Amino acid sequence: MLRPPSKGELALFCAVCPQPGVNLPPDWKERITSWMFWRYLTGNGNFKKTCVQHQAVKEKNKVKPGYDITGVVSVACARHGCFAPAGTVDLQKGERQINMDLALSEACDATKAGQTLGLRFTYDINCQYCVNFHQKVGPRKPLSIPENMALLFVIGLFHVHGHKEECLALGKLGNLSGAHSTL
């Protein structure tokens, strides 16, 4: 008898990203290059920022009559661009950060991010998104991330230069061990 697929089971995650039990050596936790085994995810959506105005942000609330869904927000592998299973969520008019909270929570669960040493999450509004993140998302809340997982919020280099000067510290991805640019 066939069983229905479980959440995220119909999608494959990035084949080359570190996945314990799939593509990592047995001693991966003891290696000096442990930064190689962090999960790198990125989120994308249209939220209004108070520190910068982009045309896409100004246009985000233009809704066509009869539509309940105004777009999607997604979480993907920041290294290779593969979408995370269960990491895409519908947006509604007046979207809120909770849409990304849900997408990130579901992506962490479906990709088993808690089995890795940590998560580096890039998002163009991390200067605001990370402020109350742990009050909204935690191990004992409906939206959760693994309790033992280290979490680092970063703004991608493309977006950080459009922010205020105080946001630049979150854009120093290139200064982090194991985080480098690729062409």
XYZ file of N, CA and C in Angstrom:
549
model
N 0.842 -1.186 0.000
C 0.000 0.000 0.000
C 0.888 1.251 0.000
N 0.558 2.195 -0.845
C 1.325 3.431 -0.934
C 0.959 4.365 0.200
N 1.959 5.038 0.730
C 1.719 6.037 1.771
C 1.861 7.422 1.153
N 1.157 8.384 1.687
C 1.321 9.746 1.162
C 2.715 10.273 1.532
N 3.301 11.099 0.697
C 4.631 11.627 1.008
C 4.574 12.562 2.209
N 5.634 12.572 2.986
C 5.700 13.492 4.115
C 6.184 14.854 3.631
N 6.124 15.839 4.513
C 6.459 17.220 4.180
C 7.874 17.325 3.598
N 7.990 17.904 2.421
C 9.276 18.128 1.779
C 9.883 16.909 1.111
N 9.208 15.770 1.171
C 9.783 14.523 0.674
C 9.842 14.439 -0.854
N 9.041 15.199 -1.541
C 9.031 15.140 -3.002
C 10.113 16.010 -3.643
N 10.820 16.774 -2.843
C 11.886 17.635 -3.358
C 13.225 17.173 -2.801
N 14.252 17.272 -3.611
C 15.602 16.940 -3.166
C 16.339 18.219 -2.816
N 17.102 18.176 -1.720
C 17.912 19.331 -1.364
C 19.223 19.273 -2.136
N 19.989 20.307 -2.052
C 21.255 20.458 -2.763
C 22.156 19.238 -2.557
N 22.491 18.584 -3.632
C 23.264 17.337 -3.561
C 24.693 17.533 -3.072
N 25.256 18.729 -3.225
C 26.646 18.935 -2.831
C 26.813 19.628 -1.484
N 25.745 20.115 -0.888
C 25.849 20.715 0.439
C 26.031 19.622 1.489
N 26.716 19.953 2.596
C 26.987 18.940 3.616
C 25.703 18.398 4.241
N 25.573 17.077 4.200
C 24.411 16.405 4.771
C 24.891 15.174 5.538
N 24.891 15.249 6.885
C 25.326 14.101 7.678
C 24.546 12.842 7.296
N 25.272 11.755 7.179
C 24.648 10.493 6.812
C 24.443 10.326 5.322
N 24.731 11.366 4.544
C 24.553 11.296 3.092
C 25.886 11.468 2.375
N 26.575 12.593 2.641
C 27.790 12.878 1.878
C 28.950 13.412 2.720
N 28.963 13.111 4.024
C 30.051 13.570 4.887
C 30.867 12.392 5.404
N 32.177 12.609 5.615
C 32.998 11.542 6.186
C 32.618 11.309 7.652
N 32.926 10.138 8.191
C 32.537 9.829 9.574
C 33.112 10.793 10.608
N 34.293 11.354 10.367
C 34.936 12.231 11.352
C 34.699 13.718 11.081
N 33.650 14.063 10.386
C 33.443 15.441 9.948
C 33.356 16.440 11.095
N 32.853 16.053 12.255
C 32.721 16.995 13.381
C 34.073 17.337 14.007
N 35.052 16.467 13.857
C 36.366 16.676 14.465
C 37.339 17.412 13.553
N 37.003 17.631 12.345
C 37.924 18.254 11.390
C 38.136 19.726 11.711
N 39.341 20.193 11.456
C 39.685 21.587 11.724
C 38.924 22.542 10.811
N 38.528 22.060 9.669
C 37.779 22.887 8.720
C 36.276 22.718 8.945
N 35.858 22.778 10.194
C 34.448 22.537 10.521
C 33.505 23.538 9.855
N 34.003 24.730 9.495
C 33.154 25.717 8.821
C 32.604 25.177 7.504
N 33.295 24.184 6.938
C 32.832 23.599 5.678
C 31.501 22.875 5.843
N 31.186 22.507 7.079
C 30.017 21.677 7.319
C 28.835 22.459 7.881
N 28.901 23.772 7.827
C 27.760 24.601 8.191
C 26.766 24.573 7.035
N 25.508 24.811 7.340
C 24.486 24.955 6.306
C 24.427 26.437 5.944
N 24.409 26.748 4.673
C 24.293 28.114 4.172
C 22.963 28.228 3.438
N 22.057 29.007 3.995
C 20.759 29.219 3.360
C 20.568 30.706 3.101
N 19.766 31.009 2.116
C 19.443 32.396 1.809
C 17.939 32.527 1.636
N 17.402 33.652 2.036
C 15.972 33.909 1.888
C 15.744 35.086 0.968
N 14.606 35.064 0.284
C 14.285 36.175 -0.598
C 12.794 36.454 -0.543
N 12.470 37.704 -0.357
C 11.088 38.165 -0.339
C 11.086 39.676 -0.423
N 9.930 40.288 -0.500
C 9.831 41.743 -0.573
C 9.194 42.269 0.696
N 10.011 42.839 1.565
C 9.545 43.469 2.789
C 9.981 44.917 2.763
N 9.227 45.775 3.426
C 9.575 47.189 3.458
C 10.683 47.422 4.476
N 11.745 48.064 4.031
C 12.859 48.396 4.903
C 12.757 49.868 5.276
N 13.118 50.197 6.504
C 13.114 51.598 6.907
C 14.434 52.265 6.575
N 15.464 51.465 6.271
C 16.781 52.062 6.047
C 17.090 52.293 4.574
N 16.202 51.892 3.653
C 16.478 52.072 2.232
C 15.170 51.934 1.456
N 15.094 52.563 0.322
C 13.918 52.423 -0.538
C 14.353 51.921 -1.909
N 13.841 50.781 -2.312
C 14.067 50.247 -3.648
C 12.731 50.262 -4.385
N 12.758 50.315 -5.690
C 11.522 50.351 -6.473
C 10.648 49.130 -6.189
N 11.260 47.933 -6.047
C 10.482 46.716 -5.786
C 9.717 46.830 -4.473
N 10.319 47.491 -3.490
C 9.653 47.662 -2.202
C 8.483 48.628 -2.341
N 8.678 49.709 -3.092
C 7.611 50.692 -3.281
C 6.410 50.082 -3.991
N 6.648 49.123 -4.881
C 5.585 48.524 -5.688
C 4.939 47.302 -5.038
N 5.436 46.841 -3.889
C 5.013 45.552 -3.349
C 3.546 45.489 -2.951
N 2.931 46.586 -2.585
C 1.545 46.544 -2.131
C 0.531 46.774 -3.241
N 0.991 46.888 -4.469
C 0.054 46.997 -5.583
C -0.544 45.626 -5.823
N -1.801 45.482 -5.496
C -2.470 44.180 -5.582
C -3.539 44.237 -6.659
N -3.645 43.171 -7.409
C -4.681 43.081 -8.424
C -5.945 42.543 -7.775
N -7.102 43.100 -8.098
C -8.348 42.628 -7.502
C -8.560 41.137 -7.763
N -9.035 40.427 -6.733
C -9.343 39.013 -6.872
C -8.198 38.080 -6.519
N -7.023 38.619 -6.189
C -5.887 37.773 -5.848
C -5.696 37.746 -4.331
N -5.605 36.547 -3.757
C -5.307 36.413 -2.333
C -3.806 36.319 -2.102
N -3.091 35.779 -3.071
C -1.654 35.569 -2.945
C -0.940 36.565 -3.851
N 0.006 37.306 -3.263
C 0.701 38.345 -4.021
C 2.112 37.938 -4.422
N 2.518 36.748 -4.072
C 3.857 36.276 -4.418
C 4.281 35.172 -3.482
N 5.560 34.856 -3.503
C 6.105 33.837 -2.613
C 7.400 34.336 -2.003
N 7.760 33.747 -0.891
C 9.061 33.939 -0.273
C 9.684 32.550 -0.200
N 10.980 32.468 -0.488
C 11.631 31.159 -0.544
C 12.964 31.159 0.181
N 13.344 29.966 0.631
C 14.657 29.719 1.216
C 15.372 28.740 0.292
N 16.631 29.036 0.002
C 17.414 28.199 -0.914
C 18.826 28.039 -0.376
N 19.552 27.111 -0.942
C 20.969 26.922 -0.644
C 21.712 28.174 -1.110
N 22.432 28.828 -0.204
C 23.152 30.048 -0.563
C 24.412 29.759 -1.367
N 24.882 28.542 -1.340
C 26.088 28.190 -2.085
C 25.780 27.847 -3.540
N 24.708 27.113 -3.771
C 24.466 26.548 -5.096
C 23.110 26.904 -5.695
N 22.239 27.570 -4.932
C 20.973 28.052 -5.458
C 19.831 27.054 -5.490
N 20.013 25.881 -4.921
C 18.933 24.880 -4.915
C 17.879 25.263 -3.881
N 16.622 25.254 -4.268
C 15.553 25.583 -3.333
C 15.444 24.515 -2.259
N 15.207 24.945 -1.023
C 15.062 24.011 0.093
C 13.666 23.399 0.068
N 13.560 22.085 0.252
C 12.237 21.461 0.347
C 11.422 22.136 1.454
N 10.151 22.372 1.206
C 9.213 22.985 2.158
C 9.576 24.427 2.511
N 10.514 25.042 1.784
C 10.971 26.379 2.113
C 10.364 27.491 1.283
N 9.248 27.252 0.621
C 8.566 28.294 -0.150
C 7.182 28.514 0.436
N 6.861 29.767 0.715
C 5.621 30.129 1.405
C 4.918 31.234 0.621
N 3.603 31.156 0.524
C 2.808 32.203 -0.131
C 2.872 33.506 0.655
N 2.825 34.613 -0.068
C 2.731 35.943 0.537
C 1.329 36.484 0.310
N 0.849 37.252 1.275
C -0.441 37.907 1.168
C -0.206 39.414 1.199
N -1.201 40.180 0.798
C -1.076 41.639 0.868
C -0.733 42.023 2.303
N 0.192 42.931 2.447
C 0.628 43.301 3.781
C 1.480 42.215 4.410
N 2.324 41.585 3.598
C 3.120 40.478 4.102
C 3.947 40.883 5.315
N 4.218 39.895 6.136
C 4.946 40.119 7.377
C 6.172 39.213 7.420
N 7.042 39.492 8.348
C 8.233 38.666 8.488
C 7.887 37.234 8.876
N 6.694 37.010 9.396
C 6.308 35.653 9.771
C 6.291 34.726 8.558
N 6.109 35.273 7.356
C 6.202 34.449 6.150
C 7.605 33.852 6.024
N 8.635 34.675 6.258
C 10.008 34.169 6.203
C 10.298 33.277 7.401
N 9.725 33.603 8.572
C 9.890 32.728 9.741
C 9.435 31.315 9.405
N 8.267 31.207 8.787
C 7.728 29.897 8.424
C 8.604 29.220 7.371
N 9.003 29.949 6.345
C 9.838 29.363 5.285
C 11.165 28.859 5.850
N 11.802 29.644 6.717
C 13.086 29.242 7.298
C 12.920 28.058 8.238
N 11.890 28.093 9.074
C 11.626 26.986 9.999
C 11.398 25.683 9.245
N 10.566 25.737 8.213
C 10.264 24.537 7.422
C 11.492 24.060 6.650
N 12.281 24.989 6.116
C 13.488 24.614 5.373
C 14.516 23.959 6.291
N 14.685 24.508 7.498
C 15.622 23.900 8.458
C 15.189 22.486 8.815
N 13.894 22.301 9.004
C 13.367 20.979 9.338
C 13.546 20.007 8.170
N 13.140 20.411 6.986
C 13.169 19.510 5.827
C 14.588 19.171 5.370
N 15.539 20.092 5.575
C 16.919 19.830 5.151
C 17.777 19.289 6.286
N 17.163 19.081 7.454
C 17.873 18.558 8.627
C 19.074 19.435 8.992
N 18.869 20.733 8.957
C 19.941 21.687 9.260
C 20.469 21.510 10.676
N 19.638 21.040 11.592
C 20.057 20.838 12.974
C 21.118 19.776 13.140
N 21.304 18.930 12.145
C 22.351 17.908 12.214
C 23.714 18.467 11.821
N 23.750 19.668 11.258
C 25.020 20.295 10.890
C 25.509 21.125 12.072
N 26.678 21.737 11.937
C 27.254 22.498 13.040
C 26.624 23.867 13.213
N 25.960 24.370 12.200
C 25.347 25.680 12.314
C 24.753 26.136 11.001
N 24.107 27.295 11.057
C 23.439 27.862 9.890
C 23.886 29.301 9.711
N 24.323 29.627 8.515
C 24.556 31.017 8.125
C 23.420 31.369 7.186
N 22.618 32.338 7.612
C 21.417 32.703 6.865
C 21.580 34.093 6.282
N 21.614 34.193 4.964
C 21.706 35.492 4.307
C 20.313 35.927 3.877
N 20.043 37.194 4.116
C 18.733 37.752 3.802
C 18.919 39.255 3.684
N 18.309 39.881 2.705
C 18.581 41.291 2.440
C 18.102 42.239 3.530
N 17.251 41.800 4.433
C 16.822 42.680 5.529
C 17.196 42.098 6.895
N 18.280 41.345 6.971
C 18.684 40.756 8.251
C 18.962 41.802 9.319
N 19.232 43.045 8.931
C 19.427 44.102 9.921
C 18.176 44.275 10.781
N 16.998 44.017 10.207
C 15.747 44.090 10.962
C 15.220 42.708 11.321
N 15.394 41.759 10.422
C 14.810 40.430 10.603
C 15.350 39.718 11.835
N 16.645 39.852 12.115
C 17.243 39.099 13.221
C 16.976 39.711 14.589
N 16.457 40.933 14.653
C 16.318 41.642 15.926
C 15.507 40.850 16.950
N 14.330 40.407 16.618
C 13.492 39.658 17.562
C 13.285 38.212 17.123
N 14.215 37.693 16.340
C 14.038 36.363 15.765
C 13.818 35.290 16.831
N 14.619 35.293 17.876
C 14.520 34.228 18.880
C 13.279 34.359 19.766
N 12.638 35.518 19.787
C 11.358 35.642 20.483
C 10.230 35.054 19.638
N 10.397 35.058 18.317
C 9.359 34.546 17.415
C 9.548 33.070 17.102
N 10.791 32.661 16.947
C 11.106 31.306 16.500
C 12.060 30.679 17.510
N 11.697 29.538 18.033
C 12.552 28.862 19.003
C 12.185 27.404 19.137
N 12.967 26.654 19.908
C 12.755 25.210 19.990
C 11.420 24.800 20.609
N 10.778 25.662 21.384
C 9.518 25.290 22.014
C 8.331 26.097 21.487
N 8.484 26.653 20.317
C 7.423 27.466 19.721
C 6.908 26.773 18.469
N 5.722 27.157 17.989
C 5.190 26.507 16.776
C 6.157 26.571 15.594
N 6.830 27.683 15.428
C 7.886 27.790 14.422
C 9.201 27.567 15.147
N 9.992 26.626 14.679
C 11.186 26.304 15.448
C 12.406 26.119 14.563
N 13.540 26.326 15.203
C 14.821 25.951 14.630
C 15.470 25.053 15.672
N 16.371 24.176 15.271
C 16.984 23.273 16.244
C 17.697 24.030 17.359
N 17.491 23.574 18.581
C 18.010 24.262 19.761
C 19.536 24.330 19.788
N 20.200 23.277 19.343
C 21.659 23.212 19.431
C 22.368 23.841 18.236
N 21.635 24.359 17.294
C 22.232 24.865 16.060
C 22.689 26.320 16.209
N 23.969 26.561 15.932
C 24.471 27.934 15.902
C 23.842 28.638 14.705
N 23.489 29.901 14.880
C 22.796 30.644 13.830
C 23.459 32.002 13.658
N 23.868 32.298 12.440
C 24.521 33.561 12.131
C 23.746 34.254 11.021
N 23.322 35.486 11.271
C 22.570 36.269 10.289
C 23.530 37.170 9.513
N 23.383 37.201 8.197
C 24.266 37.980 7.331
C 23.423 38.652 6.246
N 23.830 39.854 5.845
C 23.232 40.508 4.677
C 24.184 40.269 3.512
N 23.664 39.828 2.402
C 24.501 39.583 1.228
C 25.168 40.858 0.739
N 26.327 40.713 0.152
C 27.120 41.852 -0.301
C 26.384 42.714 -1.321
N 25.573 42.107 -2.165
C 24.826 42.860 -3.168
C 23.876 43.860 -2.508
N 23.247 43.465 -1.404
C 22.233 44.302 -0.758
C 22.793 45.243 0.308
N 23.864 44.861 0.984
C 24.296 45.614 2.158
C 24.710 47.043 1.825
N 25.192 47.301 0.629
C 25.643 48.651 0.294
C 24.485 49.618 0.063
N 23.272 49.131 0.009
C 22.105 49.994 -0.071
C 21.518 50.306 1.297
N 22.145 49.806 2.359
C 21.657 49.995 3.725
C 22.393 51.146 4.411
N 21.991 51.434 5.638
C 22.673 52.423 6.456
C 24.042 51.892 6.859
N 24.908 52.789 7.285
C 26.268 52.402 7.664
C 26.284 51.384 8.803
N 25.364 51.505 9.749
C 25.353 50.565 10.876
C 24.968 49.140 10.463
N 24.410 48.982 9.284
C 24.060 47.641 8.780
C 25.256 46.931 8.152
N 26.320 47.664 7.844
C 27.451 47.089 7.112
C 28.108 45.924 7.841
N 28.091 45.923 9.175
C 28.713 44.820 9.919
C 28.064 43.486 9.579
N 26.766 43.485 9.296
C 26.085 42.242 8.924
C 26.422 41.815 7.502
N 27.081 42.668 6.749
C 27.421 42.345 5.367
C 28.844 41.871 5.190
N 29.517 41.584 6.258
C 30.922 41.181 6.200
C 31.077 39.680 5.993
N 30.263 39.104 5.139
C 30.301 37.666 4.878
C 31.689 37.216 4.438
N 32.369 38.014 3.635
C 33.700 37.656 3.158
C 34.748 37.592 4.253
N 34.484 38.204 5.416
C 35.429 38.163 6.527
C 35.208 36.964 7.442
N 34.161 36.192 7.218
C 33.874 35.035 8.058
C 34.649 33.829 7.557
N 35.144 33.037 8.468
C 35.872 31.830 8.096
C 34.983 30.926 7.251
N 35.463 30.590 6.075
C 34.723 29.678 5.207
C 33.726 30.332 4.289
N 33.554 31.632 4.388
C 32.589 32.319 3.527
C 33.353 33.130 2.494
N 33.215 32.761 1.249
C 33.947 33.438 0.189
C 33.044 33.646 -1.008
N 33.441 34.553 -1.860
C 32.684 34.819 -3.078
C 33.085 33.841 -4.166
N 32.136 33.518 -5.016
C 32.431 32.699 -6.187
C 31.937 33.434 -7.413
N 32.481 33.135 -8.545
C 32.053 33.774 -9.792
C 31.080 32.895 -10.513
